[in-house]
Amino acid sequence: MTKLKVGAALMVADLAAHRDWLIDGQRDLEIQDFLLPDTLGDAAEPLIEEAKSALKGHAGRLGIHGPFYDLPLDCRDPDIRAVIQKRLSQGLDVAASLGATQMVMHSPYTTWDHNNLNMTRNARQSQMSRVHDTLRPIVERAQTHGVELVIENIEDIDPTYRVDLAESFGSKYVRVSLDTGHAHYAHGSNGAPPVDYFVRAAGDKLAHVHLQDADGYADRHWRPGQGSVNWQSVFEALVECAPQARLVLELRDSKDVLPGFEHLCALGLAE
């Protein structure tokens, strides 16, 4: 089977320890510091400069995790929506300054939505419209800066909802992200399909993957091999459907990045 190149999602403080591995393989990288409100705006500048210094010589694809805490994309309140737009716009400022070409956002779909959205006529469309109200100026800015927005599954049970949402924008700059541990949690705890089904549901709309292992009960962020994700089936689906997607290890302990990578290599899946 074709091996896929794997990179990592890291905080700026962890870049130096992984610099050689990232640059030798020119691996995909996602910087995660900017998901917090106190690292945006003026507070982002020192982190941006530190990241640029640590990444001299890195030519792999670069992205960031955008802000998401307390920022629901399907917000009903226009005053709160303005705050959400401000934070996401600040994330785009960071991406533009770093030269990043991708920003991760969190899905609006909850377990409650799965059981209730199809109960009332037009409920799904109404929710999608609220997301458009929030993201319309963000998508316009993302297109201007050449930053791809990718929507990551969180509580999602039906893997097609995010795909439909991304496609509804009619923009190549809005695509889908997959977190393998989140999908495995949804499968084990809430009756979602297995992780590889999430890959196949997204198909070529899948542009980004957080690789993490889990037990199907919680959001563990273990290194591959510690949990029960079927990595063979996941990578087979990735090779078939989305070989272009950025694959980054997103682990609770950055020291597990290389052991996790080595486990995937030993399985003949990664390089």
PDB file of C-alpha atoms in Angstrom:
ATOM      1  CA  MET A   1       0.000   0.000   0.000  1.00  0.00           C
ATOM      2  CA  THR A   2       1.133   3.559  -0.687  1.00  0.00           C
ATOM      3  CA  LYS A   3       2.715   5.183   2.356  1.00  0.00           C
ATOM      4  CA  LEU A   4       1.572   8.659   3.327  1.00  0.00           C
ATOM      5  CA  LYS A   5       3.722  11.442   4.735  1.00  0.00           C
ATOM      6  CA  VAL A   6       2.859  12.325   8.334  1.00  0.00           C
ATOM      7  CA  GLY A   7       3.560  15.574  10.169  1.00  0.00           C
ATOM      8  CA  ALA A   8       2.517  17.001  13.518  1.00  0.00           C
ATOM      9  CA  ALA A   9       0.346  19.526  15.340  1.00  0.00           C
ATOM     10  CA  LEU A  10       2.529  21.315  17.878  1.00  0.00           C
ATOM     11  CA  MET A  11       2.753  24.316  20.163  1.00  0.00           C
ATOM     12  CA  VAL A  12       5.439  26.860  19.329  1.00  0.00           C
ATOM     13  CA  ALA A  13       7.386  25.826  22.433  1.00  0.00           C
ATOM     14  CA  ASP A  14       7.692  22.292  21.017  1.00  0.00           C
ATOM     15  CA  LEU A  15       8.963  23.263  17.566  1.00  0.00           C
ATOM     16  CA  ALA A  16      12.661  23.249  18.434  1.00  0.00           C
ATOM     17  CA  ALA A  17      12.541  19.673  19.727  1.00  0.00           C
ATOM     18  CA  HIS A  18      10.981  18.462  16.462  1.00  0.00           C
ATOM     19  CA  ARG A  19      12.727  20.842  14.087  1.00  0.00           C
ATOM     20  CA  ASP A  20      15.080  18.305  12.480  1.00  0.00           C
ATOM     21  CA  TRP A  21      12.311  15.755  11.887  1.00  0.00           C
ATOM     22  CA  LEU A  22       9.999  18.390  10.430  1.00  0.00           C
ATOM     23  CA  ILE A  23      12.597  19.924   8.133  1.00  0.00           C
ATOM     24  CA  ASP A  24      14.366  16.728   7.047  1.00  0.00           C
ATOM     25  CA  GLY A  25      11.052  15.397   5.769  1.00  0.00           C
ATOM     26  CA  GLN A  26       9.569  18.830   4.957  1.00  0.00           C
ATOM     27  CA  ARG A  27       6.518  17.635   6.840  1.00  0.00           C
ATOM     28  CA  ASP A  28       3.117  19.232   7.253  1.00  0.00           C
ATOM     29  CA  LEU A  29       2.833  21.253  10.446  1.00  0.00           C
ATOM     30  CA  GLU A  30      -0.068  22.743  12.348  1.00  0.00           C
ATOM     31  CA  ILE A  31       0.703  25.335  15.028  1.00  0.00           C
ATOM     32  CA  GLN A  32      -1.828  25.198  17.841  1.00  0.00           C
ATOM     33  CA  ASP A  33      -1.122  28.133  20.174  1.00  0.00           C
ATOM     34  CA  PHE A  34      -3.624  30.412  18.481  1.00  0.00           C
ATOM     35  CA  LEU A  35      -6.738  28.518  19.511  1.00  0.00           C
ATOM     36  CA  LEU A  36      -6.705  30.456  22.795  1.00  0.00           C
ATOM     37  CA  PRO A  37      -8.108  34.002  23.123  1.00  0.00           C
ATOM     38  CA  ASP A  38      -5.075  35.256  25.053  1.00  0.00           C
ATOM     39  CA  THR A  39      -2.713  34.387  22.175  1.00  0.00           C
ATOM     40  CA  LEU A  40      -4.564  36.437  19.554  1.00  0.00           C
ATOM     41  CA  GLY A  41      -4.296  40.086  18.547  1.00  0.00           C
ATOM     42  CA  ASP A  42      -1.173  41.833  19.838  1.00  0.00           C
ATOM     43  CA  ALA A  43      -0.381  38.823  22.046  1.00  0.00           C
ATOM     44  CA  ALA A  44       0.202  36.722  18.942  1.00  0.00           C
ATOM     45  CA  GLU A  45       3.221  38.689  17.725  1.00  0.00           C
ATOM     46  CA  PRO A  46       5.929  37.178  19.995  1.00  0.00           C
ATOM     47  CA  LEU A  47       4.692  33.654  19.216  1.00  0.00           C
ATOM     48  CA  ILE A  48       4.662  34.370  15.504  1.00  0.00           C
ATOM     49  CA  GLU A  49       8.238  35.634  15.607  1.00  0.00           C
ATOM     50  CA  GLU A  50       9.362  32.653  17.692  1.00  0.00           C
ATOM     51  CA  ALA A  51       7.686  30.271  15.244  1.00  0.00           C
ATOM     52  CA  LYS A  52       9.281  31.935  12.222  1.00  0.00           C
ATOM     53  CA  SER A  53      12.693  31.669  13.826  1.00  0.00           C
ATOM     54  CA  ALA A  54      12.233  27.990  14.724  1.00  0.00           C
ATOM     55  CA  LEU A  55      10.934  27.117  11.252  1.00  0.00           C
ATOM     56  CA  LYS A  56      13.698  28.593   9.102  1.00  0.00           C
ATOM     57  CA  GLY A  57      14.271  26.011   6.383  1.00  0.00           C
ATOM     58  CA  HIS A  58      10.836  24.429   6.745  1.00  0.00           C
ATOM     59  CA  ALA A  59       9.069  24.143   3.380  1.00  0.00           C
ATOM     60  CA  GLY A  60       6.260  21.765   4.338  1.00  0.00           C
ATOM     61  CA  ARG A  61       2.650  22.871   4.309  1.00  0.00           C
ATOM     62  CA  LEU A  62       1.862  25.078   7.290  1.00  0.00           C
ATOM     63  CA  GLY A  63      -1.448  25.585   9.050  1.00  0.00           C
ATOM     64  CA  ILE A  64      -2.830  26.742  12.371  1.00  0.00           C
ATOM     65  CA  HIS A  65      -5.607  25.636  14.663  1.00  0.00           C
ATOM     66  CA  GLY A  66      -8.048  28.501  14.816  1.00  0.00           C
ATOM     67  CA  PRO A  67      -9.822  29.680  17.979  1.00  0.00           C
ATOM     68  CA  PHE A  68     -12.865  27.680  19.050  1.00  0.00           C
ATOM     69  CA  TYR A  69     -13.491  27.951  22.800  1.00  0.00           C
ATOM     70  CA  ASP A  70     -16.985  29.449  23.406  1.00  0.00           C
ATOM     71  CA  LEU A  71     -17.259  30.257  19.673  1.00  0.00           C
ATOM     72  CA  PRO A  72     -20.183  28.274  18.197  1.00  0.00           C
ATOM     73  CA  LEU A  73     -20.356  28.689  14.435  1.00  0.00           C
ATOM     74  CA  ASP A  74     -24.156  28.377  14.472  1.00  0.00           C
ATOM     75  CA  CYS A  75     -24.650  31.248  16.924  1.00  0.00           C
ATOM     76  CA  ARG A  76     -28.126  32.842  16.980  1.00  0.00           C
ATOM     77  CA  ASP A  77     -27.215  36.082  18.776  1.00  0.00           C
ATOM     78  CA  PRO A  78     -25.837  38.714  16.360  1.00  0.00           C
ATOM     79  CA  ASP A  79     -23.879  40.480  19.115  1.00  0.00           C
ATOM     80  CA  ILE A  80     -22.114  37.268  20.106  1.00  0.00           C
ATOM     81  CA  ARG A  81     -21.670  36.398  16.431  1.00  0.00           C
ATOM     82  CA  ALA A  82     -19.636  39.576  16.046  1.00  0.00           C
ATOM     83  CA  VAL A  83     -17.232  38.372  18.746  1.00  0.00           C
ATOM     84  CA  ILE A  84     -16.900  34.987  17.016  1.00  0.00           C
ATOM     85  CA  GLN A  85     -16.114  36.720  13.745  1.00  0.00           C
ATOM     86  CA  LYS A  86     -13.526  38.889  15.471  1.00  0.00           C
ATOM     87  CA  ARG A  87     -11.722  35.867  16.921  1.00  0.00           C
ATOM     88  CA  LEU A  88     -11.770  33.921  13.662  1.00  0.00           C
ATOM     89  CA  SER A  89     -10.537  36.999  11.822  1.00  0.00           C
ATOM     90  CA  GLN A  90      -7.690  37.304  14.320  1.00  0.00           C
ATOM     91  CA  GLY A  91      -6.846  33.685  13.546  1.00  0.00           C
ATOM     92  CA  LEU A  92      -6.664  34.574   9.863  1.00  0.00           C
ATOM     93  CA  ASP A  93      -4.364  37.484  10.745  1.00  0.00           C
ATOM     94  CA  VAL A  94      -2.005  34.985  12.365  1.00  0.00           C
ATOM     95  CA  ALA A  95      -2.188  32.633   9.390  1.00  0.00           C
ATOM     96  CA  ALA A  96      -1.397  35.458   6.984  1.00  0.00           C
ATOM     97  CA  SER A  97       1.549  36.617   9.098  1.00  0.00           C
ATOM     98  CA  LEU A  98       2.988  33.100   9.325  1.00  0.00           C
ATOM     99  CA  GLY A  99       2.343  32.268   5.688  1.00  0.00           C
ATOM    100  CA  ALA A 100       0.013  29.471   6.788  1.00  0.00           C
ATOM    101  CA  THR A 101      -2.430  28.161   4.199  1.00  0.00           C
ATOM    102  CA  GLN A 102      -4.923  26.319   6.398  1.00  0.00           C
ATOM    103  CA  MET A 103      -6.952  27.036   9.545  1.00  0.00           C
ATOM    104  CA  VAL A 104      -8.893  24.459  11.543  1.00  0.00           C
ATOM    105  CA  MET A 105     -12.347  25.300  12.898  1.00  0.00           C
ATOM    106  CA  HIS A 106     -14.712  23.181  15.002  1.00  0.00           C
ATOM    107  CA  SER A 107     -17.915  21.628  13.742  1.00  0.00           C
ATOM    108  CA  PRO A 108     -21.195  23.037  15.068  1.00  0.00           C
ATOM    109  CA  TYR A 109     -22.893  19.609  15.132  1.00  0.00           C
ATOM    110  CA  THR A 110     -23.652  18.090  18.534  1.00  0.00           C
ATOM    111  CA  THR A 111     -25.056  14.747  19.658  1.00  0.00           C
ATOM    112  CA  TRP A 112     -28.326  16.580  20.361  1.00  0.00           C
ATOM    113  CA  ASP A 113     -28.375  17.800  16.773  1.00  0.00           C
ATOM    114  CA  HIS A 114     -28.015  14.250  15.491  1.00  0.00           C
ATOM    115  CA  ASN A 115     -31.209  13.132  17.219  1.00  0.00           C
ATOM    116  CA  ASN A 116     -33.222  16.313  16.698  1.00  0.00           C
ATOM    117  CA  LEU A 117     -32.249  18.212  13.555  1.00  0.00           C
ATOM    118  CA  ASN A 118     -34.286  15.993  11.262  1.00  0.00           C
ATOM    119  CA  MET A 119     -37.336  16.077  13.523  1.00  0.00           C
ATOM    120  CA  THR A 120     -38.402  19.581  12.489  1.00  0.00           C
ATOM    121  CA  ARG A 121     -38.739  20.683   8.890  1.00  0.00           C
ATOM    122  CA  ASN A 122     -35.945  23.049   7.792  1.00  0.00           C
ATOM    123  CA  ALA A 123     -34.049  22.724  11.107  1.00  0.00           C
ATOM    124  CA  ARG A 124     -30.867  21.556   9.397  1.00  0.00           C
ATOM    125  CA  GLN A 125     -31.108  24.279   6.765  1.00  0.00           C
ATOM    126  CA  SER A 126     -31.738  26.913   9.442  1.00  0.00           C
ATOM    127  CA  GLN A 127     -28.642  25.833  11.337  1.00  0.00           C
ATOM    128  CA  MET A 128     -26.612  25.864   8.144  1.00  0.00           C
ATOM    129  CA  SER A 129     -27.854  29.390   7.435  1.00  0.00           C
ATOM    130  CA  ARG A 130     -26.682  30.537  10.859  1.00  0.00           C
ATOM    131  CA  VAL A 131     -23.231  29.127  10.138  1.00  0.00           C
ATOM    132  CA  HIS A 132     -23.206  31.065   6.865  1.00  0.00           C
ATOM    133  CA  ASP A 133     -24.150  34.228   8.731  1.00  0.00           C
ATOM    134  CA  THR A 134     -21.118  33.688  10.968  1.00  0.00           C
ATOM    135  CA  LEU A 135     -18.610  32.587   8.359  1.00  0.00           C
ATOM    136  CA  ARG A 136     -19.524  34.678   5.330  1.00  0.00           C
ATOM    137  CA  PRO A 137     -16.957  37.459   6.040  1.00  0.00           C
ATOM    138  CA  ILE A 138     -14.435  34.904   7.284  1.00  0.00           C
ATOM    139  CA  VAL A 139     -14.628  32.885   4.074  1.00  0.00           C
ATOM    140  CA  GLU A 140     -14.204  36.074   2.047  1.00  0.00           C
ATOM    141  CA  ARG A 141     -11.061  36.977   4.013  1.00  0.00           C
ATOM    142  CA  ALA A 142      -9.750  33.409   3.821  1.00  0.00           C
ATOM    143  CA  GLN A 143     -10.072  33.470   0.034  1.00  0.00           C
ATOM    144  CA  THR A 144      -8.200  36.780  -0.098  1.00  0.00           C
ATOM    145  CA  HIS A 145      -5.323  35.396   1.985  1.00  0.00           C
ATOM    146  CA  GLY A 146      -5.306  31.957   0.344  1.00  0.00           C
ATOM    147  CA  VAL A 147      -6.142  30.200   3.628  1.00  0.00           C
ATOM    148  CA  GLU A 148      -8.182  27.015   3.495  1.00  0.00           C
ATOM    149  CA  LEU A 149     -10.786  26.686   6.264  1.00  0.00           C
ATOM    150  CA  VAL A 150     -11.291  23.091   7.390  1.00  0.00           C
ATOM    151  CA  ILE A 151     -14.173  22.006   9.641  1.00  0.00           C
ATOM    152  CA  GLU A 152     -13.167  19.403  12.224  1.00  0.00           C
ATOM    153  CA  ASN A 153     -15.559  16.805  13.653  1.00  0.00           C
ATOM    154  CA  ILE A 154     -16.110  17.141  17.401  1.00  0.00           C
ATOM    155  CA  GLU A 155     -19.348  15.459  18.527  1.00  0.00           C
ATOM    156  CA  ASP A 156     -20.392  14.587  14.963  1.00  0.00           C
ATOM    157  CA  ILE A 157     -22.157  11.253  14.596  1.00  0.00           C
ATOM    158  CA  ASP A 158     -23.216  11.475  10.955  1.00  0.00           C
ATOM    159  CA  PRO A 159     -20.030  12.120   8.963  1.00  0.00           C
ATOM    160  CA  THR A 160     -21.937  13.637   6.044  1.00  0.00           C
ATOM    161  CA  TYR A 161     -23.231  16.710   7.889  1.00  0.00           C
ATOM    162  CA  ARG A 162     -19.866  18.522   7.831  1.00  0.00           C
ATOM    163  CA  VAL A 163     -19.336  17.591   4.207  1.00  0.00           C
ATOM    164  CA  ASP A 164     -22.712  19.066   3.267  1.00  0.00           C
ATOM    165  CA  LEU A 165     -21.901  22.185   5.274  1.00  0.00           C
ATOM    166  CA  ALA A 166     -18.509  22.668   3.612  1.00  0.00           C
ATOM    167  CA  GLU A 167     -19.970  22.114   0.142  1.00  0.00           C
ATOM    168  CA  SER A 168     -22.763  24.635   0.821  1.00  0.00           C
ATOM    169  CA  PHE A 169     -20.232  27.487   0.622  1.00  0.00           C
ATOM    170  CA  GLY A 170     -19.314  26.645  -2.959  1.00  0.00           C
ATOM    171  CA  SER A 171     -15.693  27.595  -2.261  1.00  0.00           C
ATOM    172  CA  LYS A 172     -12.501  25.607  -2.615  1.00  0.00           C
ATOM    173  CA  TYR A 173     -11.386  27.390   0.553  1.00  0.00           C
ATOM    174  CA  VAL A 174     -13.938  25.595   2.763  1.00  0.00           C
ATOM    175  CA  ARG A 175     -13.259  21.902   3.230  1.00  0.00           C
ATOM    176  CA  VAL A 176     -13.366  19.154   5.826  1.00  0.00           C
ATOM    177  CA  SER A 177     -11.059  18.091   8.658  1.00  0.00           C
ATOM    178  CA  LEU A 178     -11.151  14.754  10.464  1.00  0.00           C
ATOM    179  CA  ASP A 179     -10.013  13.995  13.994  1.00  0.00           C
ATOM    180  CA  THR A 180      -9.582  10.215  14.241  1.00  0.00           C
ATOM    181  CA  GLY A 181      -9.951  10.148  18.029  1.00  0.00           C
ATOM    182  CA  HIS A 182     -13.143  12.211  17.956  1.00  0.00           C
ATOM    183  CA  ALA A 183     -14.592   9.910  15.301  1.00  0.00           C
ATOM    184  CA  HIS A 184     -13.572   6.838  17.306  1.00  0.00           C
ATOM    185  CA  TYR A 185     -15.188   8.306  20.432  1.00  0.00           C
ATOM    186  CA  ALA A 186     -18.391   8.955  18.482  1.00  0.00           C
ATOM    187  CA  HIS A 187     -18.262   5.393  17.145  1.00  0.00           C
ATOM    188  CA  GLY A 188     -17.661   3.766  20.529  1.00  0.00           C
ATOM    189  CA  SER A 189     -19.938   5.937  22.644  1.00  0.00           C
ATOM    190  CA  ASN A 190     -22.634   7.327  20.351  1.00  0.00           C
ATOM    191  CA  GLY A 191     -23.185   4.842  17.549  1.00  0.00           C
ATOM    192  CA  ALA A 192     -21.298   6.666  14.788  1.00  0.00           C
ATOM    193  CA  PRO A 193     -19.713   4.609  12.006  1.00  0.00           C
ATOM    194  CA  PRO A 194     -16.036   3.602  12.260  1.00  0.00           C
ATOM    195  CA  VAL A 195     -13.281   6.101  11.544  1.00  0.00           C
ATOM    196  CA  ASP A 196     -12.615   4.933   7.987  1.00  0.00           C
ATOM    197  CA  TYR A 197     -16.272   5.667   7.145  1.00  0.00           C
ATOM    198  CA  PHE A 198     -15.643   9.306   8.095  1.00  0.00           C
ATOM    199  CA  VAL A 199     -12.768   9.362   5.600  1.00  0.00           C
ATOM    200  CA  ARG A 200     -14.864   7.880   2.809  1.00  0.00           C
ATOM    201  CA  ALA A 201     -17.822  10.175   3.541  1.00  0.00           C
ATOM    202  CA  ALA A 202     -15.583  13.217   3.057  1.00  0.00           C
ATOM    203  CA  GLY A 203     -13.745  11.848   0.031  1.00  0.00           C
ATOM    204  CA  ASP A 204     -11.687  14.457  -1.782  1.00  0.00           C
ATOM    205  CA  LYS A 205     -13.245  17.180   0.390  1.00  0.00           C
ATOM    206  CA  LEU A 206     -11.036  15.909   3.216  1.00  0.00           C
ATOM    207  CA  ALA A 207      -8.079  18.287   3.432  1.00  0.00           C
ATOM    208  CA  HIS A 208      -6.761  17.750   6.970  1.00  0.00           C
ATOM    209  CA  VAL A 209      -6.555  14.950   9.539  1.00  0.00           C
ATOM    210  CA  HIS A 210      -5.662  14.970  13.229  1.00  0.00           C
ATOM    211  CA  LEU A 211      -4.120  11.567  13.896  1.00  0.00           C
ATOM    212  CA  GLN A 212      -4.668  10.432  17.467  1.00  0.00           C
ATOM    213  CA  ASP A 213      -5.528   7.124  19.090  1.00  0.00           C
ATOM    214  CA  ALA A 214      -8.319   6.587  21.592  1.00  0.00           C
ATOM    215  CA  ASP A 215     -10.423   3.904  23.266  1.00  0.00           C
ATOM    216  CA  GLY A 216     -13.841   4.873  21.906  1.00  0.00           C
ATOM    217  CA  TYR A 217     -14.852   6.362  25.234  1.00  0.00           C
ATOM    218  CA  ALA A 218     -12.972   9.645  25.614  1.00  0.00           C
ATOM    219  CA  ASP A 219     -10.856  12.143  23.673  1.00  0.00           C
ATOM    220  CA  ARG A 220      -7.554  10.537  24.673  1.00  0.00           C
ATOM    221  CA  HIS A 221      -5.048  11.999  22.187  1.00  0.00           C
ATOM    222  CA  TRP A 222      -2.852   8.940  22.668  1.00  0.00           C
ATOM    223  CA  ARG A 223      -0.115   8.088  20.210  1.00  0.00           C
ATOM    224  CA  PRO A 224      -1.042   5.526  17.531  1.00  0.00           C
ATOM    225  CA  GLY A 225      -0.800   2.041  18.989  1.00  0.00           C
ATOM    226  CA  GLN A 226      -1.992   2.965  22.470  1.00  0.00           C
ATOM    227  CA  GLY A 227      -5.707   2.770  21.693  1.00  0.00           C
ATOM    228  CA  SER A 228      -8.042   0.796  19.450  1.00  0.00           C
ATOM    229  CA  VAL A 229      -8.287   2.833  16.228  1.00  0.00           C
ATOM    230  CA  ASN A 230      -7.922   0.532  13.233  1.00  0.00           C
ATOM    231  CA  TRP A 231      -5.078   2.349  11.520  1.00  0.00           C
ATOM    232  CA  GLN A 232      -4.912  -0.074   8.610  1.00  0.00           C
ATOM    233  CA  SER A 233      -8.490   0.682   7.552  1.00  0.00           C
ATOM    234  CA  VAL A 234      -8.043   4.420   8.141  1.00  0.00           C
ATOM    235  CA  PHE A 235      -4.936   4.680   5.972  1.00  0.00           C
ATOM    236  CA  GLU A 236      -6.417   2.449   3.268  1.00  0.00           C
ATOM    237  CA  ALA A 237      -9.349   4.884   3.075  1.00  0.00           C
ATOM    238  CA  LEU A 238      -7.000   7.883   3.055  1.00  0.00           C
ATOM    239  CA  VAL A 239      -4.913   6.447   0.215  1.00  0.00           C
ATOM    240  CA  GLU A 240      -8.058   5.724  -1.788  1.00  0.00           C
ATOM    241  CA  CYS A 241     -10.051   8.895  -1.072  1.00  0.00           C
ATOM    242  CA  ALA A 242      -7.858  11.723   0.204  1.00  0.00           C
ATOM    243  CA  PRO A 243      -4.122  11.161  -0.330  1.00  0.00           C
ATOM    244  CA  GLN A 244      -3.703  14.948  -0.593  1.00  0.00           C
ATOM    245  CA  ALA A 245      -4.945  15.586   2.970  1.00  0.00           C
ATOM    246  CA  ARG A 246      -2.528  16.979   5.539  1.00  0.00           C
ATOM    247  CA  LEU A 247      -1.922  14.300   8.176  1.00  0.00           C
ATOM    248  CA  VAL A 248      -0.686  15.603  11.521  1.00  0.00           C
ATOM    249  CA  LEU A 249      -0.209  13.784  14.803  1.00  0.00           C
ATOM    250  CA  GLU A 250      -2.140  15.694  17.477  1.00  0.00           C
ATOM    251  CA  LEU A 251      -1.113  14.119  20.766  1.00  0.00           C
ATOM    252  CA  ARG A 252      -1.548  14.980  24.416  1.00  0.00           C
ATOM    253  CA  ASP A 253       2.225  14.783  24.992  1.00  0.00           C
ATOM    254  CA  SER A 254       4.470  16.117  22.251  1.00  0.00           C
ATOM    255  CA  LYS A 255       7.127  13.583  23.315  1.00  0.00           C
ATOM    256  CA  ASP A 256       4.861  10.918  21.825  1.00  0.00           C
ATOM    257  CA  VAL A 257       5.044  12.353  18.306  1.00  0.00           C
ATOM    258  CA  LEU A 258       8.097  10.397  17.169  1.00  0.00           C
ATOM    259  CA  PRO A 259       7.045   7.092  18.837  1.00  0.00           C
ATOM    260  CA  GLY A 260       3.581   7.499  17.294  1.00  0.00           C
ATOM    261  CA  PHE A 261       5.103   8.189  13.899  1.00  0.00           C
ATOM    262  CA  GLU A 262       7.406   5.178  14.234  1.00  0.00           C
ATOM    263  CA  HIS A 263       4.434   2.955  15.060  1.00  0.00           C
ATOM    264  CA  LEU A 264       2.673   4.001  11.854  1.00  0.00           C
ATOM    265  CA  CYS A 265       5.890   3.422   9.913  1.00  0.00           C
ATOM    266  CA  ALA A 266       6.246  -0.056  11.430  1.00  0.00           C
ATOM    267  CA  LEU A 267       2.724  -0.837  10.180  1.00  0.00           C
ATOM    268  CA  GLY A 268       3.864   0.163   6.684  1.00  0.00           C
ATOM    269  CA  LEU A 269       1.439   3.083   6.563  1.00  0.00           C
ATOM    270  CA  ALA A 270       3.528   6.233   6.985  1.00  0.00           C
ATOM    271  CA  GLU A 271       6.803   7.729   5.903  1.00  0.00           C
TER     272      GLU A 271
END
